[in-house]
mmCIF file with all atom_site columns, C-alpha atoms in Angstrom:
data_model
loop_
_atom_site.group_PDB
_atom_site.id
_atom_site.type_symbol
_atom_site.label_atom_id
_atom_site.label_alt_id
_atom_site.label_comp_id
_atom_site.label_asym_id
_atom_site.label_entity_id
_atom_site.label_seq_id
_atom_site.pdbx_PDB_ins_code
_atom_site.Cartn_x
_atom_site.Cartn_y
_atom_site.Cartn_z
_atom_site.occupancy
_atom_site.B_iso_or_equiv
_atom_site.pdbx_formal_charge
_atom_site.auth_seq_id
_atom_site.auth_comp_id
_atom_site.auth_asym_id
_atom_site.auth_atom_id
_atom_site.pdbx_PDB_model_num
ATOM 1  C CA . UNK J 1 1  ? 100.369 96.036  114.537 1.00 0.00 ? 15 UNK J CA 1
ATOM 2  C CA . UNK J 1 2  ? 98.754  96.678  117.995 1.00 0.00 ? 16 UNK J CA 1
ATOM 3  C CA . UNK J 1 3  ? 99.459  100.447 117.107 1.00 0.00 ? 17 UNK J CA 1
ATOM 4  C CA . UNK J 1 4  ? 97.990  100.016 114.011 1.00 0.00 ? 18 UNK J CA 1
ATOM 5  C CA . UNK J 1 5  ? 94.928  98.608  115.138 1.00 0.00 ? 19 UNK J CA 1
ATOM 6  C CA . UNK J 1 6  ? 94.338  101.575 117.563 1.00 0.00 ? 20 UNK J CA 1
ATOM 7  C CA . UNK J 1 7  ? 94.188  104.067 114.935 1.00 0.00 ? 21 UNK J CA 1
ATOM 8  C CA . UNK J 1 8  ? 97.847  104.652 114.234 1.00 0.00 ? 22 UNK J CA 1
ATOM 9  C CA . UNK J 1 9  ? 98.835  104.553 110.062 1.00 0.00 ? 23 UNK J CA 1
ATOM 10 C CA . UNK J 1 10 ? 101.332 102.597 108.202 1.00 0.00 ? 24 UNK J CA 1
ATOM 11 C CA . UNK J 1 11 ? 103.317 105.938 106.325 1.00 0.00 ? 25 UNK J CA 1
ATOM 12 C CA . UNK J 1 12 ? 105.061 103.465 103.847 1.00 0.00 ? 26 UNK J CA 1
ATOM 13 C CA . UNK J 1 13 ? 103.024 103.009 101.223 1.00 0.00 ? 27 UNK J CA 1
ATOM 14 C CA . UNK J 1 14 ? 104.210 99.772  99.982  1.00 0.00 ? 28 UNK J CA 1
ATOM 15 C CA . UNK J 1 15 ? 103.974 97.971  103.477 1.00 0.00 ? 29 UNK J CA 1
ATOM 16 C CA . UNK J 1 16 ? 100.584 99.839  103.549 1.00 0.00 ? 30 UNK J CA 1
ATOM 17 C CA . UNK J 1 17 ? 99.308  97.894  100.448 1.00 0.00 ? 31 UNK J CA 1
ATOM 18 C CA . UNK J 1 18 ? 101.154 94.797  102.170 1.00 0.00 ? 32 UNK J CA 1
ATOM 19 C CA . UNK J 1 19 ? 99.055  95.209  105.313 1.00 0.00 ? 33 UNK J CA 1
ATOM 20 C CA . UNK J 1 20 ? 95.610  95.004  103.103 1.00 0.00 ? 34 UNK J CA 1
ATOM 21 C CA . UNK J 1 21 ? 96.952  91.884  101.322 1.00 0.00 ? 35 UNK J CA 1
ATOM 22 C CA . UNK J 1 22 ? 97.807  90.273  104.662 1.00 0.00 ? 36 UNK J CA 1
ATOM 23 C CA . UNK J 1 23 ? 99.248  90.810  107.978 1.00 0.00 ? 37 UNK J CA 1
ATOM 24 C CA . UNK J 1 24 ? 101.383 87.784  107.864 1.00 0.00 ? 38 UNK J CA 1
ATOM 25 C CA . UNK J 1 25 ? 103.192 88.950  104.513 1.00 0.00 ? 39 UNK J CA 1
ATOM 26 C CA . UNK J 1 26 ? 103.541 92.553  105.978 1.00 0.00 ? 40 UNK J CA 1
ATOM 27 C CA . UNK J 1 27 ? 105.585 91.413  109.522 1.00 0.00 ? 41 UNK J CA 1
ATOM 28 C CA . UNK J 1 28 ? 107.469 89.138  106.931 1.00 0.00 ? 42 UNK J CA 1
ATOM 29 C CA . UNK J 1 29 ? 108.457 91.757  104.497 1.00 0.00 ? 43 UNK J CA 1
ATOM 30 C CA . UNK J 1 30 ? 109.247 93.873  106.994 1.00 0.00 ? 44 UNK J CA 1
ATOM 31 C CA . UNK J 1 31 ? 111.533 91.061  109.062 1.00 0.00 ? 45 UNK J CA 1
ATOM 32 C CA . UNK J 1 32 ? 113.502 90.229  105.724 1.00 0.00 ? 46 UNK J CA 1
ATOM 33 C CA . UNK J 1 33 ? 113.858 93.991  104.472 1.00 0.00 ? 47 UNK J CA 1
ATOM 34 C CA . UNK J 1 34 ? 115.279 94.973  108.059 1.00 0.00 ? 48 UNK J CA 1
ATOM 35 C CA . UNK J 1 35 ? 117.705 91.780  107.957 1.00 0.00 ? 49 UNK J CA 1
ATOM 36 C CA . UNK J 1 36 ? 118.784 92.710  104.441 1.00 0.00 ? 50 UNK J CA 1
ATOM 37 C CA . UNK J 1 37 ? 119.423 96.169  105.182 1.00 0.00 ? 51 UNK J CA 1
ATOM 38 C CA . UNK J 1 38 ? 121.464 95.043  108.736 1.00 0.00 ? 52 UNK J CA 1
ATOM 39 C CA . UNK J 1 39 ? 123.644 92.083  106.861 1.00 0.00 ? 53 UNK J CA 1
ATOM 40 C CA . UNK J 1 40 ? 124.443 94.890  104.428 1.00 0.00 ? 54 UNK J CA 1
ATOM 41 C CA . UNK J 1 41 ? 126.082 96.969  106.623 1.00 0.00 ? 55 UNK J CA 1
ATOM 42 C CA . UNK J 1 42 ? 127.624 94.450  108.689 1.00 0.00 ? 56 UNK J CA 1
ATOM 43 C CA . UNK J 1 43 ? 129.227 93.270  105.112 1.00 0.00 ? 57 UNK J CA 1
ATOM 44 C CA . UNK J 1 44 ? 130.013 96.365  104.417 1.00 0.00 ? 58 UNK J CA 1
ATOM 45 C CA . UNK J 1 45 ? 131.147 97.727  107.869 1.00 0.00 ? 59 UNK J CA 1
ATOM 46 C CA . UNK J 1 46 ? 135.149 98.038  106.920 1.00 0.00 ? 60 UNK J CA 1
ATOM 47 C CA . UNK J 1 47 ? 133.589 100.127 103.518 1.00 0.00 ? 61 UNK J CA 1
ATOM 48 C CA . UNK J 1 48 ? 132.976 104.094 103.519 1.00 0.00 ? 62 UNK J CA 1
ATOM 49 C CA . UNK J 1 49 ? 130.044 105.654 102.013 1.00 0.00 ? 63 UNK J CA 1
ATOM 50 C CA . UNK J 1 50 ? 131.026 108.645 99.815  1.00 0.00 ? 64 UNK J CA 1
ATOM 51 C CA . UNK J 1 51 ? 134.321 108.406 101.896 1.00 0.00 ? 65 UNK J CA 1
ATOM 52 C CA . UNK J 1 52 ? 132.572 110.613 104.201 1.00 0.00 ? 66 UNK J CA 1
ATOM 53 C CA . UNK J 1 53 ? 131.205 107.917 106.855 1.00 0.00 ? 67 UNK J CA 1
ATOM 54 C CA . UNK J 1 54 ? 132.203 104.005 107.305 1.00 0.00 ? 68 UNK J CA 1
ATOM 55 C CA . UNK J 1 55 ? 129.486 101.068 107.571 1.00 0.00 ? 69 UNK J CA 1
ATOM 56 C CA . UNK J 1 56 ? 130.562 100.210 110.999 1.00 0.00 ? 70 UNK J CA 1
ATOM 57 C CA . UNK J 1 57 ? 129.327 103.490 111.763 1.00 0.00 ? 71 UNK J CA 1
ATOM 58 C CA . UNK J 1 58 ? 126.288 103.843 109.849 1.00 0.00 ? 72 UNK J CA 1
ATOM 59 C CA . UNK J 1 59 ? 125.355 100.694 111.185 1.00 0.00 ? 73 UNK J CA 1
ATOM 60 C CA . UNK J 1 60 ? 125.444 102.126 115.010 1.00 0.00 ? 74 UNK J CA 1
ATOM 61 C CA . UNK J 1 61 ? 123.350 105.496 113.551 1.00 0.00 ? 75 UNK J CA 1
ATOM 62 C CA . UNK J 1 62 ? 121.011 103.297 112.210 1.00 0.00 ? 76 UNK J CA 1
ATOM 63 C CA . UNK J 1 63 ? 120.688 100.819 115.496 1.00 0.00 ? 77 UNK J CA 1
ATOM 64 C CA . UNK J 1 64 ? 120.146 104.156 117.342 1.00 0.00 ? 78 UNK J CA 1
ATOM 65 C CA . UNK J 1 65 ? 117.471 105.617 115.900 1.00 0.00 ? 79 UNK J CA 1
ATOM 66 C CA . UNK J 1 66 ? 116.372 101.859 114.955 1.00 0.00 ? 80 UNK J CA 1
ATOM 67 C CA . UNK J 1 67 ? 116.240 102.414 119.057 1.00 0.00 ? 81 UNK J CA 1
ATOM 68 C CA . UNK J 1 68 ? 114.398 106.070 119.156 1.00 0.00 ? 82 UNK J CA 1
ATOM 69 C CA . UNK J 1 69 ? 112.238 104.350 116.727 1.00 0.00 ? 83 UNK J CA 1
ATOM 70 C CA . UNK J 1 70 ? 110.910 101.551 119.465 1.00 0.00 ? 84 UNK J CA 1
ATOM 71 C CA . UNK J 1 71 ? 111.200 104.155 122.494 1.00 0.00 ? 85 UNK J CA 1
ATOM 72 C CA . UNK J 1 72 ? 108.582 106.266 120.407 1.00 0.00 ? 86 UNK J CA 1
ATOM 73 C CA . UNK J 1 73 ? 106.419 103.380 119.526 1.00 0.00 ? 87 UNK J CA 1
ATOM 74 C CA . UNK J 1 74 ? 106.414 102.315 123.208 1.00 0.00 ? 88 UNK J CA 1
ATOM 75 C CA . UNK J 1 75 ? 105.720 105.757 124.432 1.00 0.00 ? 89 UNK J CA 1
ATOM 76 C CA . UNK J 1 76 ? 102.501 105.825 122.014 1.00 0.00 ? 90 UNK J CA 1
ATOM 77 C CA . UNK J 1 77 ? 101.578 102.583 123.312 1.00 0.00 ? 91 UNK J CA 1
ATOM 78 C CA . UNK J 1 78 ? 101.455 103.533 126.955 1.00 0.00 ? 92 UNK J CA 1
ATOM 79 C CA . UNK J 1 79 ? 99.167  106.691 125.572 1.00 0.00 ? 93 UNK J CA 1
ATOM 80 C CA . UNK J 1 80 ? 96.946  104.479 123.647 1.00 0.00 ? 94 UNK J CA 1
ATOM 81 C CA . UNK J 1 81 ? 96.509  102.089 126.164 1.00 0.00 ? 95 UNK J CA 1
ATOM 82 C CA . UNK J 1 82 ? 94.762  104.936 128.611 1.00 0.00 ? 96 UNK J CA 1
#
């Protein structure tokens, strides 16, 4: 949000029609679609997808760039915050 309020855009347009409604609903959204999408694939860790890649694995692709994701966000904060 604090990137947000410094000029940055919400590219999702569903969370950005959340963020109008209310900030509250659009951290919780985001909180429950990100724990959804995690307990998935630590359900489904012992599955493959397409029998090309297994859960377990996904799941560590997705923590990475989950990872990059937060590295970037940080990076853009210490810009912002010049």
């Amino acid at each position: 949000l604090t990137l947000l309020n410094r000029g940055a855009y919400e590219f999702n347009y569903f969370m950005a029609r959340l963020m109008e409604i209310s900030d509250e609903l659009f951290v919780a959204v985001k909180l429950v679609v990100t724990a959804i999408g995690i307990i998935f694939l630590l359900v489904h860790a012992h599955f493959h997808v397409l029998r090309i890649i297994s859960g377990k694995r996904l799941l560590q692709i997705v923590v990475a760039m989950y990872g990059l994701l937060i590295g970037y966000e940080l990076i853009l904060l210490g810009i912002t915050s010049s």
